Coordinates of C-alpha atoms in Angstrom, one line a residue:
M1 CA 0.0 0.0 0.0
D2 CA 1.2 3.5 -0.9
S3 CA 1.8 5.2 2.5
R4 CA 1.3 8.5 0.8
A5 CA -2.3 7.6 0.1
T6 CA -3.0 6.9 3.8
M7 CA -1.7 10.2 5.0
P8 CA -4.6 12.4 3.9
Q9 CA -7.0 9.9 5.4
A10 CA -5.2 9.9 8.7
G11 CA -5.2 13.7 8.6
R12 CA -9.0 13.7 8.0
R13 CA -9.6 11.2 10.8
E14 CA -7.6 13.3 13.2
R15 CA -9.4 16.5 12.2
N16 CA -12.8 14.7 12.6
K17 CA -11.8 13.5 16.1
Q18 CA -10.7 17.0 17.1
R19 CA -14.1 18.4 15.9
V20 CA -16.0 15.8 17.9
R21 CA -13.9 16.5 21.0
E22 CA -14.5 20.2 20.5
R23 CA -18.3 19.7 20.2
L24 CA -18.3 17.6 23.4
Y25 CA -16.3 20.2 25.3
S26 CA -18.4 23.1 24.1
A27 CA -21.6 21.3 24.9
A28 CA -20.4 20.5 28.4
V29 CA -19.3 24.0 29.3
E30 CA -22.5 25.5 27.9
L31 CA -24.5 23.1 30.0
F32 CA -22.4 23.8 33.1
M33 CA -23.1 27.5 32.6
E34 CA -26.8 26.9 32.1
K35 CA -27.5 24.2 34.7
G36 CA -24.5 23.9 36.9
Y37 CA -21.9 21.1 36.9
E38 CA -23.7 18.8 39.3
N39 CA -27.0 19.1 37.4
T40 CA -25.5 18.2 34.0
S41 CA -25.4 14.5 33.0
I42 CA -23.1 12.9 30.4
N43 CA -26.3 12.0 28.5
E44 CA -27.2 15.6 28.2
I45 CA -23.7 16.5 27.1
A46 CA -23.8 13.8 24.4
D47 CA -27.3 15.0 23.3
R48 CA -26.1 18.6 23.0
A49 CA -23.1 17.6 21.0
D50 CA -25.3 15.3 18.8
V51 CA -23.3 12.2 19.4
A52 CA -24.0 8.8 21.1
R53 CA -23.4 8.6 24.8
G54 CA -20.7 6.0 24.2
T55 CA -18.8 8.5 22.0
F56 CA -18.3 10.7 25.1
F57 CA -16.0 8.1 26.6
N58 CA -13.9 7.9 23.5
Y59 CA -12.7 11.4 24.4
F60 CA -13.2 11.9 28.2
Q61 CA -13.2 9.1 30.8
R62 CA -15.3 11.1 33.3
K63 CA -17.3 14.3 33.4
E64 CA -14.5 15.8 35.5
D65 CA -12.1 15.5 32.6
I66 CA -14.0 18.5 31.0
I67 CA -12.7 20.6 33.9
T68 CA -9.2 19.3 33.2
A69 CA -9.5 20.3 29.6
W70 CA -10.7 23.7 30.6
G71 CA -7.6 24.1 32.9
E72 CA -5.3 23.0 30.1
R73 CA -6.6 25.6 27.8
R74 CA -6.1 28.3 30.4
R75 CA -2.5 27.1 31.0
G76 CA -1.8 27.2 27.3
A77 CA -3.1 30.7 27.1
L78 CA -1.0 31.8 30.0
V79 CA 2.2 30.2 28.7
T80 CA 1.7 31.7 25.2
A81 CA 1.0 35.2 26.6
L82 CA 4.0 35.0 29.0
E83 CA 6.3 34.0 26.1
Q84 CA 5.0 36.8 24.0
S85 CA 5.5 39.4 26.8
G86 CA 8.9 38.0 28.0
A87 CA 11.0 40.3 26.0
L88 CA 9.0 43.3 27.2
T89 CA 9.3 42.5 30.9
P90 CA 13.0 41.7 31.6
D91 CA 12.9 42.0 35.4
S92 CA 11.2 39.6 37.8
V93 CA 9.0 42.2 39.5
A94 CA 7.6 43.3 36.1
Q95 CA 7.1 39.6 35.2
L96 CA 5.1 39.0 38.3
R97 CA 2.9 42.0 37.6
Q98 CA 2.5 40.9 34.0
C99 CA 1.6 37.3 35.0
M100 CA -1.2 38.6 37.2
A101 CA -2.4 40.9 34.4
I102 CA -2.5 38.0 32.0
L103 CA -4.5 35.9 34.4
V104 CA -6.9 38.7 34.9
R105 CA -7.4 39.1 31.2
I106 CA -8.0 35.3 30.7
N107 CA -10.7 35.4 33.3
Q108 CA -12.3 38.6 32.2
E109 CA -12.6 37.4 28.6
E110 CA -15.3 34.8 29.7
P111 CA -16.5 35.8 33.1
H112 CA -19.6 33.6 33.2
L113 CA -17.6 30.5 32.0
T114 CA -15.0 31.3 34.7
A115 CA -17.6 31.4 37.4
A116 CA -19.3 28.2 36.3
M117 CA -16.0 26.2 35.9
L118 CA -14.6 27.5 39.1
T119 CA -17.6 26.1 40.9
A120 CA -17.3 22.8 39.0
W121 CA -13.6 22.7 39.8
V122 CA -14.3 23.0 43.5
K123 CA -17.2 20.5 43.5
A124 CA -15.1 17.9 41.7
G125 CA -12.3 18.3 44.2
R126 CA -9.8 19.4 41.6
P127 CA -8.0 22.0 43.8
I128 CA -6.7 19.1 45.9
L129 CA -6.0 16.7 43.0
E130 CA -4.5 18.9 40.4
E131 CA -0.9 20.0 40.3
P132 CA -0.6 23.7 41.3
Y133 CA 0.6 24.9 37.9
V134 CA 0.2 28.6 38.5
A135 CA 2.2 28.3 41.7
Q136 CA 5.0 26.8 39.7
V137 CA 4.9 29.6 37.1
F138 CA 5.2 32.2 39.9
A139 CA 8.0 30.1 41.6
E140 CA 10.1 30.1 38.4
I141 CA 9.8 33.9 38.1
V142 CA 10.7 34.3 41.8
D143 CA 13.7 31.9 41.4
R144 CA 15.1 33.9 38.5
G145 CA 14.6 37.2 40.4
M146 CA 16.5 35.8 43.4
S147 CA 19.4 34.6 41.2
R148 CA 19.7 38.0 39.7
G149 CA 19.5 39.8 43.0
E150 CA 16.2 41.4 42.3
L151 CA 14.3 39.6 45.1
N152 CA 15.2 38.7 48.7
P153 CA 17.5 35.6 48.5
G154 CA 16.2 34.2 51.8
M155 CA 12.9 33.1 50.4
S156 CA 11.6 29.8 49.1
P157 CA 10.6 30.2 45.5
L158 CA 7.9 27.5 45.7
G159 CA 6.7 28.8 49.0
V160 CA 6.2 32.3 47.5
G161 CA 4.7 30.7 44.4
N162 CA 2.1 29.0 46.6
V163 CA 1.3 32.2 48.4
L164 CA 0.8 34.1 45.2
R165 CA -1.4 31.3 43.8
D166 CA -3.5 31.3 47.0
V167 CA -3.9 35.1 46.8
Y168 CA -4.8 34.8 43.1
L169 CA -7.4 32.1 43.6
G170 CA -8.9 33.9 46.6
A171 CA -9.4 37.1 44.6
L172 CA -10.7 35.1 41.7
Y173 CA -13.3 33.3 43.8
R174 CA -14.5 36.6 45.2
W175 CA -14.7 38.2 41.8
A176 CA -16.4 35.3 40.1
H177 CA -19.2 35.3 42.6
R178 CA -19.9 39.0 42.2
P179 CA -21.7 39.0 38.8
S180 CA -22.4 42.7 38.8
E181 CA -18.7 43.4 39.0
G182 CA -17.7 40.8 36.4
S183 CA -16.8 43.3 33.7
S184 CA -15.2 45.8 36.0
S185 CA -11.5 46.2 37.0
A186 CA -12.2 44.8 40.5
L187 CA -10.1 41.7 40.0
A188 CA -7.2 43.5 38.5
D189 CA -7.2 46.2 41.2
E190 CA -7.3 43.7 44.0
L191 CA -4.6 41.5 42.6
Q192 CA -2.2 44.3 41.8
Q193 CA -2.8 45.9 45.2
I194 CA -2.0 42.6 47.0
L195 CA 1.0 42.1 44.8
R196 CA 2.4 45.5 45.6
L197 CA 2.1 44.7 49.3
L198 CA 3.9 41.4 48.9
L199 CA 6.6 42.8 46.7
D200 CA 7.5 45.3 49.4
G201 CA 8.6 42.4 51.5
M202 CA 10.0 40.3 48.6
A203 CA 12.3 43.0 47.2
S204 CA 16.0 42.7 48.0
T205 CA 17.6 45.4 50.1
A206 CA 19.8 46.3 47.1
T207 CA 16.8 46.8 44.9
A208 CA 14.8 48.6 47.5
S209 CA 17.5 51.1 48.2

């Protein structure tokens, strides 16, 4: 068999699989926003996506895997944005501020989806089960800042990363459950204010002077 003849077919199959996965994901998050995570069944997701129930399990093992897919998309958006802004923010303090600003933008682009998926994330126990990815991003920035003498060398990068993640998630939960403020700058203002307070203690004495 000519292997070249099978390549377009394989490409089409992969594109078709991606389209079905996207339909299932979109159907699920729409239903989570409409009905809530706990009140949405796999049958309803499959019906909304116009596929058989069994097809769901070809792409997601459990309903909770939709939440994981949502988190992966957000992580991808954060990494891409950080890479694009890296050249513009050479020092660690600016990078921390930029990281917070990017997270704010990601959430503000789809505030209702953020609120629905945060609720689903908590109900499914994902804060305990998932790796603290954002904390690691913060920790890497802090570690670089410490090595360059921009931040206090006596800190634990991962410890600071965890604190920044907890601060971010706390502000995000409060913002997501205030629908009337969803389109305002409330989230950005709170995070940047908290970050300024933390940076006062994180800056090295050489930088502060």
